[in-house]
């Protein structure tokens, strides 16, 4: 593991990377985590701009963002920012020994036929509330959500501990424990969680963008992948703010500077969102 809305003034200290001319765009409301990343960005010489709403002002230039999916969907394309995320069906395609449960990616219309309890969620946003449903009849109806929307349907398993890993260029660069026995419990990243993350990346790293957040947990005494989240939309808990910011900046940066290996992982826009990619 690696060690480590107004314009910010740029405090003293060498930036970890070349941030000349970079601007980090932030949404109207900030979590404590986002405020810490904002302050870290300013210290490193980035400008920061916090918008009052989801409208891009005329003449605004920004190179990066840190926000939820709805804000990113409204502002990224007009500003030429490319938010990276895992494919919608990424979890469903992983080996069973990395998941410790069955996960399927299928249209919501098919999930309605479930006749057993299952954990159901949207892959990369909150269109479908992530929770255990008694059966498919409890899912939002077609009047609320497009039946073609892809959802992840998972066996319900208990996780005794859950950790968040910030991944940059195929390595775990920082991370944090965030839950124990289903309750919020931020704390230091465990060495065994980081080691499991490194094993996952060695086996499946090419199936993820160069900057991503990976959540892992222990279930029935074994480590398993919980999910992959967009770094630009994730809370850091106790992760190192500088290293988390490195990952955030890569995960939502200028489309013009996008590496070829990351182009398949740019978040789709509009009607394509949530679709399984070829």
PDB file of C-alpha atoms in Angstrom:
ATOM      1  CA  UNK A   1       0.000   0.000   0.000  1.00  0.00           C
ATOM      2  CA  UNK A   2       1.280   3.452  -0.867  1.00  0.00           C
ATOM      3  CA  UNK A   3       2.127   5.863   1.970  1.00  0.00           C
ATOM      4  CA  UNK A   4       1.791   8.769   2.036  1.00  0.00           C
ATOM      5  CA  UNK A   5     -18.164  27.961  -3.791  1.00  0.00           C
ATOM      6  CA  UNK A   6     -15.143  30.188  -3.896  1.00  0.00           C
ATOM      7  CA  UNK A   7     -11.623  29.871  -5.203  1.00  0.00           C
ATOM      8  CA  UNK A   8      -9.181  28.407  -2.722  1.00  0.00           C
ATOM      9  CA  UNK A   9      -6.154  30.475  -1.844  1.00  0.00           C
ATOM     10  CA  UNK A  10      -3.605  27.671  -2.135  1.00  0.00           C
ATOM     11  CA  UNK A  11      -1.665  27.234   1.078  1.00  0.00           C
ATOM     12  CA  UNK A  12       2.056  26.646   1.332  1.00  0.00           C
ATOM     13  CA  UNK A  13       3.447  23.193   0.570  1.00  0.00           C
ATOM     14  CA  UNK A  14       4.395  21.240  -2.516  1.00  0.00           C
ATOM     15  CA  UNK A  15       1.448  19.677  -4.365  1.00  0.00           C
ATOM     16  CA  UNK A  16       1.706  15.897  -4.695  1.00  0.00           C
ATOM     17  CA  UNK A  17       1.006  16.226  -8.420  1.00  0.00           C
ATOM     18  CA  UNK A  18       1.049  19.044 -10.950  1.00  0.00           C
ATOM     19  CA  UNK A  19      -2.188  20.898 -10.245  1.00  0.00           C
ATOM     20  CA  UNK A  20      -1.487  24.028 -12.271  1.00  0.00           C
ATOM     21  CA  UNK A  21      -4.795  25.473 -13.420  1.00  0.00           C
ATOM     22  CA  UNK A  22      -6.846  22.653 -11.858  1.00  0.00           C
ATOM     23  CA  UNK A  23     -10.247  23.441 -10.361  1.00  0.00           C
ATOM     24  CA  UNK A  24     -12.220  21.043  -8.169  1.00  0.00           C
ATOM     25  CA  UNK A  25     -15.979  21.487  -8.533  1.00  0.00           C
ATOM     26  CA  UNK A  26     -18.220  20.758  -5.536  1.00  0.00           C
ATOM     27  CA  UNK A  27     -22.021  20.493  -5.068  1.00  0.00           C
ATOM     28  CA  UNK A  28     -24.305  22.774  -3.058  1.00  0.00           C
ATOM     29  CA  UNK A  29     -24.126  20.682   0.114  1.00  0.00           C
ATOM     30  CA  UNK A  30     -20.904  19.173   1.451  1.00  0.00           C
ATOM     31  CA  UNK A  31     -20.420  16.244   3.776  1.00  0.00           C
ATOM     32  CA  UNK A  32     -17.636  16.442   6.361  1.00  0.00           C
ATOM     33  CA  UNK A  33     -15.616  14.156   4.092  1.00  0.00           C
ATOM     34  CA  UNK A  34     -16.072  16.425   1.080  1.00  0.00           C
ATOM     35  CA  UNK A  35     -15.158  19.496   3.136  1.00  0.00           C
ATOM     36  CA  UNK A  36     -11.913  17.808   4.170  1.00  0.00           C
ATOM     37  CA  UNK A  37     -11.060  17.005   0.546  1.00  0.00           C
ATOM     38  CA  UNK A  38     -11.883  20.602  -0.410  1.00  0.00           C
ATOM     39  CA  UNK A  39      -9.487  21.898   2.235  1.00  0.00           C
ATOM     40  CA  UNK A  40      -6.839  19.396   1.135  1.00  0.00           C
ATOM     41  CA  UNK A  41      -7.213  20.524  -2.464  1.00  0.00           C
ATOM     42  CA  UNK A  42      -6.806  24.173  -1.488  1.00  0.00           C
ATOM     43  CA  UNK A  43      -3.702  23.389   0.561  1.00  0.00           C
ATOM     44  CA  UNK A  44      -2.209  21.726  -2.496  1.00  0.00           C
ATOM     45  CA  UNK A  45      -2.839  24.704  -4.740  1.00  0.00           C
ATOM     46  CA  UNK A  46      -6.048  23.733  -6.519  1.00  0.00           C
ATOM     47  CA  UNK A  47      -8.889  26.163  -6.911  1.00  0.00           C
ATOM     48  CA  UNK A  48     -12.250  24.989  -5.583  1.00  0.00           C
ATOM     49  CA  UNK A  49     -15.704  26.127  -6.650  1.00  0.00           C
ATOM     50  CA  UNK A  50     -18.923  25.171  -4.846  1.00  0.00           C
ATOM     51  CA  UNK A  51     -22.049  25.720  -6.929  1.00  0.00           C
ATOM     52  CA  UNK A  52     -25.352  26.820  -5.351  1.00  0.00           C
ATOM     53  CA  UNK A  53     -27.331  24.442  -7.570  1.00  0.00           C
ATOM     54  CA  UNK A  54     -26.909  21.976 -10.444  1.00  0.00           C
ATOM     55  CA  UNK A  55     -26.648  24.683 -13.119  1.00  0.00           C
ATOM     56  CA  UNK A  56     -23.295  25.300 -14.817  1.00  0.00           C
ATOM     57  CA  UNK A  57     -22.719  29.079 -14.887  1.00  0.00           C
ATOM     58  CA  UNK A  58     -21.712  30.622 -18.184  1.00  0.00           C
ATOM     59  CA  UNK A  59     -17.947  30.801 -18.472  1.00  0.00           C
ATOM     60  CA  UNK A  60     -17.207  28.387 -15.612  1.00  0.00           C
ATOM     61  CA  UNK A  61     -14.150  26.239 -16.153  1.00  0.00           C
ATOM     62  CA  UNK A  62     -13.488  23.224 -13.947  1.00  0.00           C
ATOM     63  CA  UNK A  63     -11.259  20.208 -14.436  1.00  0.00           C
ATOM     64  CA  UNK A  64     -12.355  17.818 -11.676  1.00  0.00           C
ATOM     65  CA  UNK A  65     -15.369  17.142  -9.487  1.00  0.00           C
ATOM     66  CA  UNK A  66     -16.271  15.497  -6.198  1.00  0.00           C
ATOM     67  CA  UNK A  67     -20.014  15.013  -5.737  1.00  0.00           C
ATOM     68  CA  UNK A  68     -22.914  12.614  -5.940  1.00  0.00           C
ATOM     69  CA  UNK A  69     -24.087  11.024  -9.212  1.00  0.00           C
ATOM     70  CA  UNK A  70     -26.968  13.431  -9.832  1.00  0.00           C
ATOM     71  CA  UNK A  71     -24.679  16.462  -9.653  1.00  0.00           C
ATOM     72  CA  UNK A  72     -22.067  14.767 -11.820  1.00  0.00           C
ATOM     73  CA  UNK A  73     -24.705  13.905 -14.427  1.00  0.00           C
ATOM     74  CA  UNK A  74     -25.740  17.563 -14.595  1.00  0.00           C
ATOM     75  CA  UNK A  75     -22.312  19.196 -14.817  1.00  0.00           C
ATOM     76  CA  UNK A  76     -19.678  16.738 -16.084  1.00  0.00           C
ATOM     77  CA  UNK A  77     -20.483  16.716 -19.801  1.00  0.00           C
ATOM     78  CA  UNK A  78     -20.823  20.505 -20.218  1.00  0.00           C
ATOM     79  CA  UNK A  79     -17.448  20.958 -18.517  1.00  0.00           C
ATOM     80  CA  UNK A  80     -15.655  18.158 -20.369  1.00  0.00           C
ATOM     81  CA  UNK A  81     -15.096  16.118 -17.191  1.00  0.00           C
ATOM     82  CA  UNK A  82     -15.019  12.319 -17.512  1.00  0.00           C
ATOM     83  CA  UNK A  83     -16.290  10.558 -14.342  1.00  0.00           C
ATOM     84  CA  UNK A  84     -15.025   6.984 -14.098  1.00  0.00           C
ATOM     85  CA  UNK A  85     -16.974   4.082 -12.622  1.00  0.00           C
ATOM     86  CA  UNK A  86     -17.064   0.290 -12.659  1.00  0.00           C
ATOM     87  CA  UNK A  87     -19.233  -1.403 -15.319  1.00  0.00           C
ATOM     88  CA  UNK A  88     -22.833  -1.903 -14.185  1.00  0.00           C
ATOM     89  CA  UNK A  89     -22.441  -5.692 -14.221  1.00  0.00           C
ATOM     90  CA  UNK A  90     -18.918  -5.789 -12.743  1.00  0.00           C
ATOM     91  CA  UNK A  91     -19.858  -7.590  -9.533  1.00  0.00           C
ATOM     92  CA  UNK A  92     -21.949 -10.188 -11.353  1.00  0.00           C
ATOM     93  CA  UNK A  93     -18.980 -11.225 -13.493  1.00  0.00           C
ATOM     94  CA  UNK A  94     -16.547 -11.884 -10.642  1.00  0.00           C
ATOM     95  CA  UNK A  95     -15.436 -15.339  -9.445  1.00  0.00           C
ATOM     96  CA  UNK A  96     -17.569 -16.753  -6.644  1.00  0.00           C
ATOM     97  CA  UNK A  97     -14.573 -17.074  -4.308  1.00  0.00           C
ATOM     98  CA  UNK A  98     -14.165 -13.276  -4.336  1.00  0.00           C
ATOM     99  CA  UNK A  99     -17.853 -12.644  -3.561  1.00  0.00           C
ATOM    100  CA  UNK A 100     -18.896 -15.457  -1.183  1.00  0.00           C
ATOM    101  CA  UNK A 101     -22.435 -15.056  -2.539  1.00  0.00           C
ATOM    102  CA  UNK A 102     -24.389 -15.149  -5.789  1.00  0.00           C
ATOM    103  CA  UNK A 103     -24.852 -11.798  -7.544  1.00  0.00           C
ATOM    104  CA  UNK A 104     -26.763 -11.293 -10.790  1.00  0.00           C
ATOM    105  CA  UNK A 105     -27.181  -8.212 -12.980  1.00  0.00           C
ATOM    106  CA  UNK A 106     -30.605  -8.121 -14.604  1.00  0.00           C
ATOM    107  CA  UNK A 107     -33.296  -5.674 -15.721  1.00  0.00           C
ATOM    108  CA  UNK A 108     -35.667  -4.493 -13.034  1.00  0.00           C
ATOM    109  CA  UNK A 109     -38.507  -6.081 -15.030  1.00  0.00           C
ATOM    110  CA  UNK A 110     -36.968  -9.516 -14.353  1.00  0.00           C
ATOM    111  CA  UNK A 111     -36.245  -8.725 -10.709  1.00  0.00           C
ATOM    112  CA  UNK A 112     -40.001  -8.314 -10.164  1.00  0.00           C
ATOM    113  CA  UNK A 113     -40.258 -12.109 -10.489  1.00  0.00           C
ATOM    114  CA  UNK A 114     -38.121 -12.745  -7.377  1.00  0.00           C
ATOM    115  CA  UNK A 115     -39.987 -14.883  -4.869  1.00  0.00           C
ATOM    116  CA  UNK A 116     -37.354 -14.881  -2.141  1.00  0.00           C
ATOM    117  CA  UNK A 117     -35.538 -12.290  -0.018  1.00  0.00           C
ATOM    118  CA  UNK A 118     -32.618 -10.627  -1.811  1.00  0.00           C
ATOM    119  CA  UNK A 119     -30.394  -7.601  -1.501  1.00  0.00           C
ATOM    120  CA  UNK A 120     -31.057  -5.327  -4.494  1.00  0.00           C
ATOM    121  CA  UNK A 121     -29.284  -2.139  -5.514  1.00  0.00           C
ATOM    122  CA  UNK A 122     -28.489   0.056  -8.488  1.00  0.00           C
ATOM    123  CA  UNK A 123     -24.915  -0.538  -9.662  1.00  0.00           C
ATOM    124  CA  UNK A 124     -23.653   3.055  -9.746  1.00  0.00           C
ATOM    125  CA  UNK A 125     -26.295   5.397  -8.369  1.00  0.00           C
ATOM    126  CA  UNK A 126     -29.320   5.425  -6.063  1.00  0.00           C
ATOM    127  CA  UNK A 127     -32.134   4.859  -8.535  1.00  0.00           C
ATOM    128  CA  UNK A 128     -33.047   1.734  -6.543  1.00  0.00           C
ATOM    129  CA  UNK A 129     -32.574   1.990  -2.798  1.00  0.00           C
ATOM    130  CA  UNK A 130     -29.874  -0.466  -1.696  1.00  0.00           C
ATOM    131  CA  UNK A 131     -31.528  -2.782   0.813  1.00  0.00           C
ATOM    132  CA  UNK A 132     -32.871  -6.263   1.459  1.00  0.00           C
ATOM    133  CA  UNK A 133     -36.283  -6.793  -0.186  1.00  0.00           C
ATOM    134  CA  UNK A 134     -38.662  -9.544   0.920  1.00  0.00           C
ATOM    135  CA  UNK A 135     -39.348 -10.360  -2.744  1.00  0.00           C
ATOM    136  CA  UNK A 136     -39.591  -8.692  -6.137  1.00  0.00           C
ATOM    137  CA  UNK A 137     -43.031  -7.273  -5.458  1.00  0.00           C
ATOM    138  CA  UNK A 138     -41.478  -4.830  -2.970  1.00  0.00           C
ATOM    139  CA  UNK A 139     -39.287  -3.167  -5.605  1.00  0.00           C
ATOM    140  CA  UNK A 140     -40.241   0.251  -7.059  1.00  0.00           C
ATOM    141  CA  UNK A 141     -42.844  -0.180  -9.795  1.00  0.00           C
ATOM    142  CA  UNK A 142     -42.590   0.717 -13.487  1.00  0.00           C
ATOM    143  CA  UNK A 143     -44.385   3.996 -12.801  1.00  0.00           C
ATOM    144  CA  UNK A 144     -41.387   5.064 -10.668  1.00  0.00           C
ATOM    145  CA  UNK A 145     -38.401   3.445 -12.413  1.00  0.00           C
ATOM    146  CA  UNK A 146     -37.810   2.351 -16.013  1.00  0.00           C
ATOM    147  CA  UNK A 147     -38.233  -1.469 -16.043  1.00  0.00           C
ATOM    148  CA  UNK A 148     -35.151  -1.758 -18.293  1.00  0.00           C
ATOM    149  CA  UNK A 149     -32.947  -0.305 -15.526  1.00  0.00           C
ATOM    150  CA  UNK A 150     -30.216  -2.778 -14.576  1.00  0.00           C
ATOM    151  CA  UNK A 151     -30.083  -3.812 -10.924  1.00  0.00           C
ATOM    152  CA  UNK A 152     -27.783  -6.080  -8.949  1.00  0.00           C
ATOM    153  CA  UNK A 153     -29.542  -8.907  -7.112  1.00  0.00           C
ATOM    154  CA  UNK A 154     -27.503 -10.538  -4.365  1.00  0.00           C
ATOM    155  CA  UNK A 155     -27.845 -13.232  -1.752  1.00  0.00           C
ATOM    156  CA  UNK A 156     -28.153 -11.663   1.694  1.00  0.00           C
ATOM    157  CA  UNK A 157     -25.012 -12.233   3.760  1.00  0.00           C
ATOM    158  CA  UNK A 158     -23.863 -10.589   7.018  1.00  0.00           C
ATOM    159  CA  UNK A 159     -20.547  -8.703   7.062  1.00  0.00           C
ATOM    160  CA  UNK A 160     -18.818  -8.510  10.435  1.00  0.00           C
ATOM    161  CA  UNK A 161     -16.454  -5.762   9.285  1.00  0.00           C
ATOM    162  CA  UNK A 162     -16.317  -3.534   6.195  1.00  0.00           C
ATOM    163  CA  UNK A 163     -13.405  -1.531   4.773  1.00  0.00           C
ATOM    164  CA  UNK A 164     -13.097   1.065   2.005  1.00  0.00           C
ATOM    165  CA  UNK A 165     -10.021   0.917  -0.241  1.00  0.00           C
ATOM    166  CA  UNK A 166      -8.916   3.773  -2.498  1.00  0.00           C
ATOM    167  CA  UNK A 167      -7.372   2.234  -5.611  1.00  0.00           C
ATOM    168  CA  UNK A 168      -5.066   4.142  -7.955  1.00  0.00           C
ATOM    169  CA  UNK A 169      -3.188   2.524 -10.849  1.00  0.00           C
ATOM    170  CA  UNK A 170      -3.917  -0.969  -9.595  1.00  0.00           C
ATOM    171  CA  UNK A 171      -2.705  -0.378  -6.039  1.00  0.00           C
ATOM    172  CA  UNK A 172      -4.435   0.217  -2.711  1.00  0.00           C
ATOM    173  CA  UNK A 173      -3.149   3.682  -1.807  1.00  0.00           C
ATOM    174  CA  UNK A 174      -5.184   4.335   1.348  1.00  0.00           C
ATOM    175  CA  UNK A 175      -8.324   3.138   3.058  1.00  0.00           C
ATOM    176  CA  UNK A 176     -10.447   2.951   6.164  1.00  0.00           C
ATOM    177  CA  UNK A 177     -12.675   0.662   8.151  1.00  0.00           C
ATOM    178  CA  UNK A 178     -16.194   2.051   7.983  1.00  0.00           C
ATOM    179  CA  UNK A 179     -18.520  -0.494   9.611  1.00  0.00           C
ATOM    180  CA  UNK A 180     -18.654  -3.352  12.096  1.00  0.00           C
ATOM    181  CA  UNK A 181     -21.629  -5.712  12.334  1.00  0.00           C
ATOM    182  CA  UNK A 182     -23.631  -3.404  10.079  1.00  0.00           C
ATOM    183  CA  UNK A 183     -23.036  -0.296  12.202  1.00  0.00           C
ATOM    184  CA  UNK A 184     -20.990   2.751  11.234  1.00  0.00           C
ATOM    185  CA  UNK A 185     -17.551   2.377  12.807  1.00  0.00           C
ATOM    186  CA  UNK A 186     -14.794   4.403  11.097  1.00  0.00           C
ATOM    187  CA  UNK A 187     -11.285   3.323  11.969  1.00  0.00           C
ATOM    188  CA  UNK A 188      -7.890   2.432  10.536  1.00  0.00           C
ATOM    189  CA  UNK A 189      -7.552   0.198   7.500  1.00  0.00           C
ATOM    190  CA  UNK A 190      -6.719  -3.359   8.516  1.00  0.00           C
ATOM    191  CA  UNK A 191      -3.688  -5.016   6.969  1.00  0.00           C
ATOM    192  CA  UNK A 192      -5.723  -8.113   6.069  1.00  0.00           C
ATOM    193  CA  UNK A 193      -8.319  -5.982   4.269  1.00  0.00           C
ATOM    194  CA  UNK A 194      -5.569  -4.232   2.285  1.00  0.00           C
ATOM    195  CA  UNK A 195      -3.974  -7.586   1.459  1.00  0.00           C
ATOM    196  CA  UNK A 196      -7.278  -8.965   0.191  1.00  0.00           C
ATOM    197  CA  UNK A 197      -7.741  -5.838  -1.914  1.00  0.00           C
ATOM    198  CA  UNK A 198      -4.284  -6.335  -3.421  1.00  0.00           C
ATOM    199  CA  UNK A 199      -5.210  -9.916  -4.316  1.00  0.00           C
ATOM    200  CA  UNK A 200      -8.449  -8.749  -5.955  1.00  0.00           C
ATOM    201  CA  UNK A 201      -6.541  -6.177  -8.013  1.00  0.00           C
ATOM    202  CA  UNK A 202      -3.937  -8.734  -9.073  1.00  0.00           C
ATOM    203  CA  UNK A 203      -6.724 -10.947 -10.396  1.00  0.00           C
ATOM    204  CA  UNK A 204      -9.287  -8.421 -11.640  1.00  0.00           C
ATOM    205  CA  UNK A 205      -7.622  -5.019 -11.746  1.00  0.00           C
ATOM    206  CA  UNK A 206      -7.880  -4.667 -15.521  1.00  0.00           C
ATOM    207  CA  UNK A 207     -11.679  -4.841 -15.250  1.00  0.00           C
ATOM    208  CA  UNK A 208     -11.753  -1.581 -13.244  1.00  0.00           C
ATOM    209  CA  UNK A 209     -10.756   1.998 -14.092  1.00  0.00           C
ATOM    210  CA  UNK A 210      -7.396   3.301 -12.920  1.00  0.00           C
ATOM    211  CA  UNK A 211      -9.052   5.190 -10.055  1.00  0.00           C
ATOM    212  CA  UNK A 212     -11.878   3.600  -8.063  1.00  0.00           C
ATOM    213  CA  UNK A 213     -13.044   2.808  -4.535  1.00  0.00           C
ATOM    214  CA  UNK A 214     -13.364  -0.846  -3.566  1.00  0.00           C
ATOM    215  CA  UNK A 215     -15.397  -1.905  -0.520  1.00  0.00           C
ATOM    216  CA  UNK A 216     -14.494  -5.257   1.017  1.00  0.00           C
ATOM    217  CA  UNK A 217     -15.705  -7.099   4.088  1.00  0.00           C
ATOM    218  CA  UNK A 218     -15.460 -10.268   6.108  1.00  0.00           C
ATOM    219  CA  UNK A 219     -18.361 -12.713   6.035  1.00  0.00           C
ATOM    220  CA  UNK A 220     -18.352 -16.068   7.805  1.00  0.00           C
ATOM    221  CA  UNK A 221     -14.661 -15.588   8.515  1.00  0.00           C
ATOM    222  CA  UNK A 222     -13.646 -14.954   4.900  1.00  0.00           C
ATOM    223  CA  UNK A 223     -12.954 -11.771   2.959  1.00  0.00           C
ATOM    224  CA  UNK A 224     -15.220 -10.820   0.084  1.00  0.00           C
ATOM    225  CA  UNK A 225     -15.817  -7.931  -2.288  1.00  0.00           C
ATOM    226  CA  UNK A 226     -18.847  -5.864  -1.285  1.00  0.00           C
ATOM    227  CA  UNK A 227     -18.923  -3.451  -4.227  1.00  0.00           C
ATOM    228  CA  UNK A 228     -16.959  -0.948  -6.286  1.00  0.00           C
ATOM    229  CA  UNK A 229     -17.853   2.741  -6.012  1.00  0.00           C
ATOM    230  CA  UNK A 230     -16.863   5.826  -7.966  1.00  0.00           C
ATOM    231  CA  UNK A 231     -14.079   7.581  -6.053  1.00  0.00           C
ATOM    232  CA  UNK A 232     -15.498  10.972  -7.044  1.00  0.00           C
ATOM    233  CA  UNK A 233     -18.727  10.150  -5.173  1.00  0.00           C
ATOM    234  CA  UNK A 234     -17.366   8.309  -2.123  1.00  0.00           C
ATOM    235  CA  UNK A 235     -16.834   9.334   1.500  1.00  0.00           C
ATOM    236  CA  UNK A 236     -13.306   8.837   2.794  1.00  0.00           C
ATOM    237  CA  UNK A 237     -14.040   7.999   6.482  1.00  0.00           C
ATOM    238  CA  UNK A 238     -10.511   7.926   8.034  1.00  0.00           C
ATOM    239  CA  UNK A 239      -8.576   7.435   4.781  1.00  0.00           C
ATOM    240  CA  UNK A 240      -5.564   9.678   4.225  1.00  0.00           C
ATOM    241  CA  UNK A 241      -7.043  12.846   2.646  1.00  0.00           C
ATOM    242  CA  UNK A 242      -4.095  13.504   0.335  1.00  0.00           C
ATOM    243  CA  UNK A 243      -4.088   9.975  -1.053  1.00  0.00           C
ATOM    244  CA  UNK A 244      -7.871   9.934  -1.302  1.00  0.00           C
ATOM    245  CA  UNK A 245      -7.722  13.227  -3.210  1.00  0.00           C
ATOM    246  CA  UNK A 246      -5.164  11.765  -5.633  1.00  0.00           C
ATOM    247  CA  UNK A 247      -7.692   9.062  -6.451  1.00  0.00           C
ATOM    248  CA  UNK A 248     -10.607  11.497  -6.710  1.00  0.00           C
ATOM    249  CA  UNK A 249      -8.727  13.764  -9.120  1.00  0.00           C
ATOM    250  CA  UNK A 250      -7.929  10.865 -11.442  1.00  0.00           C
ATOM    251  CA  UNK A 251     -11.453   9.461 -11.174  1.00  0.00           C
ATOM    252  CA  UNK A 252     -13.121  12.621 -12.524  1.00  0.00           C
ATOM    253  CA  UNK A 253     -10.715  14.670 -14.615  1.00  0.00           C
ATOM    254  CA  UNK A 254     -10.550  16.284 -18.051  1.00  0.00           C
ATOM    255  CA  UNK A 255     -11.897  14.058 -20.806  1.00  0.00           C
ATOM    256  CA  UNK A 256      -9.169  15.428 -23.060  1.00  0.00           C
ATOM    257  CA  UNK A 257      -6.519  13.914 -20.779  1.00  0.00           C
ATOM    258  CA  UNK A 258      -8.216  10.541 -20.385  1.00  0.00           C
ATOM    259  CA  UNK A 259      -5.964   7.509 -20.797  1.00  0.00           C
ATOM    260  CA  UNK A 260      -7.103   4.993 -23.394  1.00  0.00           C
ATOM    261  CA  UNK A 261      -7.452   2.231 -20.767  1.00  0.00           C
ATOM    262  CA  UNK A 262     -10.000   4.369 -18.902  1.00  0.00           C
ATOM    263  CA  UNK A 263     -12.250   5.295 -21.820  1.00  0.00           C
ATOM    264  CA  UNK A 264     -14.507   2.217 -21.437  1.00  0.00           C
ATOM    265  CA  UNK A 265     -15.196   3.234 -17.824  1.00  0.00           C
ATOM    266  CA  UNK A 266     -16.571   6.747 -18.368  1.00  0.00           C
ATOM    267  CA  UNK A 267     -20.014   7.059 -16.777  1.00  0.00           C
ATOM    268  CA  UNK A 268     -22.685   6.892 -19.501  1.00  0.00           C
ATOM    269  CA  UNK A 269     -25.009   9.818 -19.961  1.00  0.00           C
ATOM    270  CA  UNK A 270     -28.781  10.023 -20.225  1.00  0.00           C
ATOM    271  CA  UNK A 271     -30.690   6.998 -21.404  1.00  0.00           C
ATOM    272  CA  UNK A 272     -27.590   4.800 -21.489  1.00  0.00           C
ATOM    273  CA  UNK A 273     -27.069   5.046 -17.735  1.00  0.00           C
ATOM    274  CA  UNK A 274     -27.369   1.740 -15.913  1.00  0.00           C
ATOM    275  CA  UNK A 275     -27.123  -0.334 -19.082  1.00  0.00           C
ATOM    276  CA  UNK A 276     -24.819  -3.337 -19.210  1.00  0.00           C
ATOM    277  CA  UNK A 277     -21.864  -2.430 -21.390  1.00  0.00           C
ATOM    278  CA  UNK A 278     -20.704  -4.772 -24.149  1.00  0.00           C
TER     279      UNK A 278
END
